[in-house]
Coordinates of C-alpha atoms and ligand atoms in Angstrom, one line a residue:
M1 CA 102.6 129.4 134.4
S2 CA 104.2 130.4 137.7
V3 CA 102.6 129.4 141.2
S4 CA 103.1 131.9 144.3
M5 CA 104.1 130.0 147.7
E6 CA 101.0 130.9 149.4
K7 CA 98.8 129.6 146.5
I8 CA 100.9 125.9 146.5
V9 CA 100.9 126.4 150.6
S10 CA 97.0 126.9 150.8
F11 CA 96.4 124.1 147.7
C12 CA 98.3 121.8 149.7
K13 CA 96.2 122.3 152.8
R14 CA 93.0 122.2 151.3
R15 CA 93.4 119.0 149.4
G16 CA 95.0 117.3 152.2
F17 CA 98.7 117.4 150.9
I18 CA 100.7 119.1 153.7
F19 CA 99.5 120.6 157.1
Q20 CA 101.2 122.7 159.3
S21 CA 102.0 120.6 162.5
S22 CA 100.4 121.2 165.6
E23 CA 98.2 123.6 164.0
I24 CA 95.3 123.2 166.6
Y25 CA 97.7 124.7 169.2
G26 CA 98.8 127.4 166.6
G27 CA 101.3 125.9 164.5
I28 CA 104.9 125.1 165.2
R29 CA 107.6 126.9 162.7
S30 CA 109.2 125.0 160.1
S31 CA 107.1 121.9 161.0
Y32 CA 105.1 120.3 158.7
D33 CA 102.7 117.0 158.5
Y34 CA 101.8 114.8 155.4
G35 CA 98.3 114.5 155.0
P36 CA 96.2 111.4 153.1
L37 CA 97.6 112.5 149.4
G38 CA 100.8 113.9 150.4
V39 CA 102.0 110.9 152.0
E40 CA 101.0 109.0 148.9
M41 CA 103.1 111.2 146.9
K42 CA 105.9 111.5 149.2
K43 CA 106.2 107.6 149.7
N44 CA 106.2 107.6 145.7
V45 CA 109.0 110.2 145.5
K46 CA 110.9 107.8 147.7
D47 CA 109.7 104.4 146.2
E48 CA 111.0 105.8 142.5
W49 CA 114.4 106.7 143.9
W50 CA 115.0 103.2 145.6
R51 CA 113.7 101.7 142.4
N52 CA 116.0 103.4 140.2
T53 CA 119.1 103.4 143.0
V54 CA 118.5 100.2 144.6
H55 CA 116.3 97.5 142.6
M56 CA 117.0 98.5 138.9
R57 CA 120.6 98.4 139.6
D58 CA 122.9 95.2 140.8
D59 CA 125.5 97.3 142.4
V60 CA 123.3 99.1 144.8
V61 CA 122.3 97.7 148.3
G62 CA 120.1 99.0 150.7
L63 CA 120.5 100.0 154.4
D64 CA 118.3 101.7 157.1
A65 CA 120.6 102.9 160.0
A66 CA 119.4 104.4 163.1
I67 CA 119.4 107.9 164.1
I68 CA 121.0 108.2 167.2
M69 CA 124.7 107.0 166.6
H70 CA 127.5 106.9 168.6
P71 CA 129.0 110.7 169.1
R72 CA 132.3 109.8 168.3
V73 CA 131.1 109.3 164.6
W74 CA 130.1 113.2 164.9
E75 CA 133.7 113.8 166.1
A76 CA 135.0 111.8 162.9
S77 CA 132.8 113.2 160.6
G78 CA 133.8 116.7 161.4
H79 CA 130.1 117.8 162.3
I80 CA 131.0 118.6 166.1
G81 CA 133.7 121.1 165.1
T82 CA 132.4 122.6 161.5
F83 CA 128.9 121.8 161.0
N84 CA 128.0 125.5 161.6
D85 CA 125.8 128.6 160.5
M86 CA 127.0 132.2 161.6
L87 CA 124.6 133.7 164.1
V88 CA 124.2 136.9 164.8
E89 CA 121.1 138.7 167.0
S90 CA 120.0 142.1 166.6
R91 CA 119.4 143.8 169.9
T92 CA 116.8 146.4 168.8
S93 CA 114.2 143.6 167.9
G94 CA 115.5 140.6 169.7
K95 CA 115.2 138.0 166.2
R96 CA 118.2 136.1 165.2
Y97 CA 119.7 135.7 161.6
R98 CA 122.2 133.8 159.7
A99 CA 124.9 136.3 159.2
D100 CA 125.6 135.5 155.6
H101 CA 122.1 136.1 154.8
L102 CA 121.8 139.2 156.5
I103 CA 124.8 140.5 154.6
E104 CA 124.2 139.1 151.3
G105 CA 120.3 140.4 151.4
A106 CA 121.6 144.0 151.8
T107 CA 125.0 144.4 149.8
D108 CA 126.5 142.7 146.7
I109 CA 129.4 141.0 149.4
D110 CA 129.7 137.0 148.6
A111 CA 129.5 136.0 152.4
E112 CA 129.6 132.6 152.4
G113 CA 132.9 131.0 153.8
L114 CA 133.6 134.3 155.9
S115 CA 135.1 133.9 159.5
A116 CA 132.8 135.2 162.3
E117 CA 135.1 137.9 162.9
E118 CA 135.3 139.2 159.6
M119 CA 131.3 139.3 159.2
T120 CA 131.3 141.1 162.6
K121 CA 133.2 143.8 161.2
I122 CA 131.2 144.1 157.6
I123 CA 128.1 144.0 160.1
R124 CA 129.3 146.7 162.1
E125 CA 130.8 149.2 159.5
D126 CA 128.3 148.6 156.3
E127 CA 125.6 150.9 156.7
R128 CA 123.3 149.1 154.5
I129 CA 123.0 146.5 156.6
K130 CA 119.8 146.3 158.8
D131 CA 117.6 144.4 161.1
P132 CA 114.7 143.3 158.3
A133 CA 112.2 143.5 161.4
D134 CA 112.6 147.2 162.5
G135 CA 115.4 148.6 160.5
G136 CA 117.9 148.7 163.6
R137 CA 121.5 148.5 163.3
D138 CA 122.3 147.3 166.8
F139 CA 124.0 143.7 166.7
T140 CA 125.8 141.3 168.7
E141 CA 128.7 139.8 167.5
V142 CA 128.8 137.1 164.8
R143 CA 129.2 133.8 166.5
P144 CA 129.6 129.9 165.0
F145 CA 126.4 128.0 166.0
N146 CA 126.1 124.2 165.5
L147 CA 123.1 123.2 163.7
M148 CA 123.1 119.5 165.6
F149 CA 120.0 118.7 167.7
E150 CA 121.5 117.5 171.1
T151 CA 119.8 114.8 173.7
Y152 CA 120.7 112.7 176.4
T153 CA 120.4 109.1 176.4
G154 CA 119.3 107.1 179.5
P155 CA 117.7 109.3 182.5
V156 CA 121.0 111.2 183.6
K157 CA 121.6 114.6 181.7
S158 CA 125.0 114.4 181.9
E159 CA 127.7 115.3 179.7
E160 CA 129.1 111.8 179.0
N161 CA 125.5 110.8 178.0
V162 CA 125.1 113.6 175.1
A163 CA 124.0 112.2 171.9
Y164 CA 122.7 113.7 168.7
L165 CA 119.7 113.6 166.0
R166 CA 121.9 112.5 163.3
P167 CA 122.4 115.8 160.6
E168 CA 122.9 113.6 157.7
T169 CA 122.5 109.9 157.0
A170 CA 125.5 109.6 155.3
Q171 CA 127.3 108.8 158.1
G172 CA 125.7 105.4 159.4
I173 CA 126.4 104.2 155.8
F174 CA 130.4 104.8 156.4
T175 CA 130.0 103.2 159.3
N176 CA 128.4 99.9 158.1
F177 CA 130.9 100.1 155.2
K178 CA 132.6 97.0 156.7
N179 CA 129.3 95.0 157.7
V180 CA 128.1 95.5 154.4
L181 CA 131.4 94.1 152.5
D182 CA 131.4 91.1 154.9
T183 CA 127.9 90.2 154.3
S184 CA 126.9 91.0 150.8
R185 CA 129.0 89.9 148.4
V186 CA 129.6 93.5 146.9
K187 CA 132.8 94.7 145.0
V188 CA 134.1 98.1 143.9
P189 CA 132.4 99.9 142.7
F190 CA 129.4 99.4 144.6
G191 CA 126.9 101.5 146.3
I192 CA 125.1 101.7 149.9
A193 CA 121.5 103.7 149.5
Q194 CA 119.6 104.7 152.2
I195 CA 116.3 106.9 152.9
G196 CA 115.7 108.4 156.8
K197 CA 114.5 111.4 158.6
S198 CA 117.7 113.7 159.5
F199 CA 117.8 116.8 161.7
R200 CA 119.4 120.3 161.7
N201 CA 118.6 123.0 163.7
E202 CA 118.2 125.5 161.0
I203 CA 118.2 129.4 162.4
T204 CA 116.5 130.5 159.6
P205 CA 114.2 128.0 157.9
G206 CA 111.5 128.8 155.9
N207 CA 109.7 128.2 152.4
F208 CA 107.5 125.8 153.2
I209 CA 108.5 122.2 153.3
F210 CA 112.0 123.4 151.4
R211 CA 114.0 124.1 154.8
T212 CA 112.7 122.3 157.8
R213 CA 114.4 121.6 161.1
E214 CA 112.9 117.6 160.7
F215 CA 113.4 116.5 157.3
E216 CA 114.1 113.3 155.1
Q217 CA 117.2 112.4 153.1
M218 CA 117.5 109.9 150.2
E219 CA 121.5 109.6 150.0
M220 CA 123.8 106.8 148.5
E221 CA 127.4 106.5 148.7
F222 CA 129.3 105.1 145.7
F223 CA 132.7 103.2 146.5
V224 CA 135.0 103.5 144.1
E225 CA 138.7 102.9 142.9
P226 CA 140.7 106.1 143.5
G227 CA 141.5 107.7 140.0
T228 CA 138.4 106.5 138.7
D229 CA 136.5 108.7 140.8
E230 CA 136.2 111.8 138.5
E231 CA 134.5 109.7 135.8
W232 CA 132.5 108.0 138.2
H233 CA 131.2 111.4 139.3
E234 CA 130.4 112.4 136.0
Y235 CA 128.3 109.1 135.7
W236 CA 126.5 109.8 138.7
L237 CA 125.8 113.7 137.8
E238 CA 124.1 112.2 134.5
E239 CA 122.3 109.5 136.1
R240 CA 120.5 111.9 138.7
W241 CA 119.6 114.4 136.4
K242 CA 118.4 111.8 133.7
W243 CA 115.9 110.6 136.8
Y244 CA 114.3 114.1 137.0
L245 CA 113.5 113.8 133.6
S246 CA 112.1 110.7 133.7
L247 CA 109.7 111.8 136.2
G248 CA 108.3 114.6 133.8
I249 CA 110.2 117.5 135.5
N250 CA 110.3 120.6 132.8
P251 CA 114.2 120.4 132.0
E252 CA 114.0 124.5 131.5
N253 CA 113.5 124.7 135.4
L254 CA 116.4 122.5 136.2
R255 CA 120.4 123.4 136.2
R256 CA 123.2 122.0 137.3
Y257 CA 125.3 124.3 139.9
E258 CA 129.1 124.0 140.4
H259 CA 130.2 124.8 143.5
P260 CA 133.7 126.9 143.3
K261 CA 136.5 125.3 144.8
E262 CA 137.3 127.1 147.8
K263 CA 133.7 127.0 149.0
L264 CA 133.7 123.1 149.1
S265 CA 132.4 121.2 152.4
H266 CA 135.8 119.8 154.1
Y267 CA 135.1 116.6 152.9
S268 CA 134.6 117.2 148.9
K269 CA 136.9 117.1 146.0
R270 CA 134.1 118.3 143.5
T271 CA 130.3 119.1 144.2
V272 CA 127.5 119.9 141.8
D273 CA 124.0 120.4 142.5
V274 CA 121.1 119.8 140.9
E275 CA 118.8 123.2 141.4
Y276 CA 115.0 124.0 140.6
N277 CA 113.8 127.1 139.9
F278 CA 111.2 127.5 142.3
P279 CA 108.8 130.5 141.5
F280 CA 109.6 132.2 145.2
A281 CA 112.7 131.2 145.9
G282 CA 114.7 131.5 142.5
W283 CA 117.5 128.3 141.8
S284 CA 117.8 126.2 144.6
E285 CA 119.1 122.9 145.5
L286 CA 117.5 120.0 145.0
E287 CA 120.3 117.2 145.5
G288 CA 123.9 117.4 146.1
I289 CA 126.3 115.2 144.0
A290 CA 129.5 115.1 145.9
N291 CA 132.8 113.6 145.2
R292 CA 133.7 113.1 148.6
T293 CA 137.1 111.2 148.2
D294 CA 138.8 108.7 151.0
Y295 CA 137.6 111.6 153.6
D296 CA 135.2 109.7 155.7
L297 CA 136.4 105.9 155.7
K298 CA 139.8 107.2 156.8
R299 CA 138.5 109.4 159.4
H300 CA 136.4 106.8 160.8
T301 CA 139.7 104.2 160.6
E302 CA 141.4 106.7 162.7
F303 CA 138.7 107.6 165.4
S304 CA 137.3 103.6 165.5
G305 CA 140.7 102.0 165.2
Q306 CA 139.0 99.7 162.4
R307 CA 140.4 99.6 159.5
L308 CA 137.9 100.5 156.4
E309 CA 139.7 99.0 153.2
Y310 CA 138.6 97.2 150.2
F311 CA 140.5 94.0 149.5
D312 CA 141.1 94.0 145.8
Q313 CA 141.5 90.2 145.3
P314 CA 142.7 90.0 141.6
N315 CA 145.5 92.6 142.4
N316 CA 146.0 90.9 146.0
R317 CA 146.1 94.9 147.0
S318 CA 144.2 96.7 149.9
Y319 CA 143.2 100.5 149.3
V320 CA 140.5 102.9 150.8
P321 CA 137.7 103.5 148.3
Y322 CA 136.9 106.9 147.4
T323 CA 132.9 108.0 147.7
I324 CA 130.8 109.8 144.9
E325 CA 127.8 110.7 146.6
P326 CA 124.2 111.5 145.1
A327 CA 122.4 113.6 148.5
G328 CA 118.8 114.9 148.0
G329 CA 115.7 115.1 149.9
P330 CA 112.5 113.7 149.2
D331 CA 110.6 116.9 150.9
R332 CA 112.4 119.2 148.7
M333 CA 112.0 116.9 145.4
M334 CA 108.3 116.9 146.2
L335 CA 107.5 120.5 146.5
A336 CA 109.6 120.6 143.1
F337 CA 107.4 118.5 141.5
L338 CA 104.2 119.9 142.9
V339 CA 105.2 123.2 141.8
D340 CA 106.4 121.9 138.4
A341 CA 103.0 120.3 138.1
Y342 CA 100.3 123.0 139.1
T343 CA 98.4 124.1 136.5
E344 CA 95.2 126.4 136.1
E345 CA 93.3 126.5 132.6
E346 CA 91.2 127.3 130.8
I347 CA 89.3 124.5 128.8
E348 CA 86.0 125.9 126.7
G349 CA 85.2 128.4 129.0
E350 CA 85.6 126.8 132.2
S351 CA 88.5 126.8 134.7
R352 CA 90.3 123.6 136.2
T353 CA 93.0 123.4 138.4
V354 CA 95.1 120.2 137.5
L355 CA 98.3 118.7 138.9
K356 CA 99.8 117.2 136.0
L357 CA 102.1 115.0 137.9
H358 CA 103.6 112.0 136.3
P359 CA 101.7 108.6 136.8
R360 CA 104.2 107.1 138.9
L361 CA 104.3 110.1 141.2
A362 CA 100.6 110.9 141.5
P363 CA 99.1 110.1 144.7
I364 CA 96.0 108.0 143.2
K365 CA 96.6 106.5 140.3
A366 CA 92.9 105.8 139.1
A367 CA 89.3 106.5 139.9
V368 CA 86.6 104.6 139.3
F369 CA 83.0 106.3 139.0
P370 CA 80.0 104.5 138.5
L371 CA 77.3 106.5 136.7
S372 CA 74.7 105.4 138.9
K373 CA 74.6 104.8 142.8
K374 CA 72.3 102.0 141.9
A375 CA 73.1 98.3 140.8
P376 CA 73.7 96.6 138.7
V377 CA 76.2 99.8 137.4
S378 CA 77.4 100.4 140.9
T379 CA 77.8 96.7 141.4
V380 CA 80.4 96.4 138.2
A381 CA 82.1 99.8 139.2
R382 CA 82.5 98.4 143.3
E383 CA 84.0 95.0 141.6
L384 CA 86.0 96.7 139.4
Y385 CA 87.4 99.1 142.1
D386 CA 88.4 95.6 144.0
D387 CA 89.8 94.0 141.4
L388 CA 92.4 97.4 140.9
K389 CA 93.0 98.4 144.8
G390 CA 95.6 95.8 145.0
D391 CA 97.8 97.1 142.9
Y392 CA 98.0 101.0 143.7
R393 CA 95.8 103.6 145.3
I394 CA 92.7 103.4 144.0
A395 CA 89.7 106.1 144.4
Y396 CA 86.2 105.4 144.1
D397 CA 83.9 108.3 143.6
D398 CA 80.0 108.4 143.2
G399 CA 79.4 111.5 144.6
G400 CA 78.1 114.4 142.7
S401 CA 78.0 114.6 138.7
I402 CA 80.7 113.3 136.5
G403 CA 82.3 116.6 135.6
R404 CA 82.6 117.1 139.0
R405 CA 84.0 114.1 139.9
Y406 CA 86.7 114.6 137.1
R407 CA 87.6 118.1 138.7
R408 CA 88.3 116.8 142.1
Q409 CA 90.7 114.2 140.7
D410 CA 92.3 116.5 138.4
E411 CA 93.2 118.7 141.5
A412 CA 94.4 115.1 143.5
G413 CA 96.2 114.6 140.3
T414 CA 94.8 111.3 139.5
P415 CA 96.1 110.6 135.9
F416 CA 93.1 108.1 134.8
C417 CA 89.6 107.9 135.7
V418 CA 87.3 105.0 134.8
T419 CA 83.6 105.6 134.2
V420 CA 81.1 102.2 134.4
D421 CA 78.1 103.4 132.8
F422 CA 74.9 101.8 131.7
E423 CA 76.3 100.6 128.2
T424 CA 78.6 98.6 130.3
M425 CA 76.2 96.6 131.0
D426 CA 75.8 95.4 127.7
D427 CA 79.1 95.8 125.9
K428 CA 81.2 95.4 129.3
K429 CA 83.5 98.2 128.4
V430 CA 84.3 101.3 130.5
T431 CA 85.6 104.6 129.6
I432 CA 89.2 105.5 130.6
R433 CA 89.9 109.1 130.5
D434 CA 93.4 110.9 130.6
R435 CA 93.4 113.8 133.1
D436 CA 95.9 115.9 130.7
T437 CA 94.5 115.5 127.6
M438 CA 91.0 115.0 128.4
K439 CA 90.6 112.1 125.9
Q440 CA 88.7 109.2 126.7
E441 CA 88.9 105.3 125.5
R442 CA 86.7 102.4 125.7
V443 CA 88.2 99.4 127.0
P444 CA 87.0 95.6 128.0
I445 CA 86.4 95.8 131.9
E446 CA 88.8 92.6 131.5
A447 CA 91.3 94.6 130.2
V448 CA 91.5 97.9 132.6
R449 CA 93.9 96.3 134.9
E450 CA 96.6 95.7 132.0
R451 CA 95.8 99.1 130.1
L452 CA 96.2 101.1 133.4
K453 CA 99.2 99.4 133.9
S454 CA 101.1 100.0 131.0
L455 CA 99.4 104.0 130.9
I456 CA 101.0 104.3 134.3
S457 CA 104.4 102.6 133.9
G458 CA 104.9 104.9 131.1
Ligands
GAP1 N1 125.1 113.9 153.4 C1 125.4 115.1 152.6 C2 124.6 116.2 152.6 O1 124.0 116.0 153.6 P1 123.5 118.4 151.9 O2 123.4 119.2 150.8 O3 123.5 119.2 153.5 O4 124.2 117.5 151.9 C3 121.7 116.7 151.2 O5 122.0 117.9 152.3 C4 120.0 117.0 150.7 O6 119.2 116.7 151.7 C5 120.1 118.2 150.3 O7 119.9 118.5 148.6 C6 117.9 118.9 150.5 O8 117.8 118.0 149.4 C7 118.3 118.1 151.8 N2 118.2 118.8 153.0 C8 119.2 119.4 153.5 N3 118.8 120.1 154.5 C9 117.8 120.5 154.5 C10 116.4 120.8 155.5 N4 116.8 121.8 156.1 N5 115.1 120.8 154.8 C11 115.0 120.0 154.0 N6 115.5 119.2 153.4 C12 117.1 119.0 153.7

């Protein structure tokens, strides 16, 4: 079943996953807030990435670098010079567009990588290109627009106090390469992983949380010996693919996209994206897995004067490692997981909306229902809830019929509901109901915790 953007947006609002930012003031474009269920789910996406990328491995360590870095970092990385989108403005509507999007939307021209002059010429000459807002054909010249958010440190707004909000988390890793090497006993090949906010002043943000100006990234720089980089790149392509499948995404909605050689970023030898087939946007990038070569470490060596090398003790030689970088965003991934899980189905003449999320991603892992609000059923249910709640996010719901309580949890994606009924008082057993199959099993109370643990870890 394919779900529309409008449906997902209103579902996310209605169930407290995602809200428009500053809504009481009319909202601000491209900013979103994660509500009670959304914050749990996004945390689960990040935790799963961290568990898989850092905790499950002995060759990757973590880092949490600052968002505001020395401005020279962005000169060295190339962002000050080249992190641009091509901007064009319509004189008739006053609207601004990404020139490549405007051209590609109206023609069959592949505009990626064209210069500002080339794009200006195409827009001037090709009559098919019109302002989507009013059909006008009076455009300004195309000019590069740097996507970094500029700010000032300290009270004086002067040129020497200019700083930037980081447009990627990766540079905090490169600038800490030596610190980590000197303090963590890591040996090449090894990786440094980081999750954190990044900022890009996107000209055309859109598609809900897919492209926003403030977003999170999950990036890992894996340092390898030059010559082994292509093999490691293949390895990480496989690993990252497996991660999505392990979290239950439908493989038919997932594909790899190989960036053509002539369109690679300035630092990349090869980049392959993992793409998801969004029903409202088609195949779109969830993450990019790039071979960044020794570009960044060499540039930071050049700009900082600090040698960023690895000493290979057994072979008694120093070299600058190559870097393989899986770089993704939890916001986009969350949208993909939500769309993939969203299901409307008819069961015995009744319709239900159910979020078939992998239990590890589900915001609430289990809900405890007492069949009656009165003791002793409610007392036993409370005790069970108190026993479970330290392990995961657990819900307690005693409102309305059991059927309605099931529907509420189905929509929230809660994989298991545990009901304490009158029989429980005699046989000391409760019912665990599975969200997807709706099958029920009777389990002794003292075994519920272990049973849920095994069901959730899948
Ligand atoms: N360090 C490499 C790098 O930043 P990128 O492909 O520009 O590569 C990596 O970004 C990931 O960050 C993307 O695959 C996407 O998941 C996320 N991302 C990038 N821009 C984003 C935006 N404007 N909104 C939401 N997520 C974004």
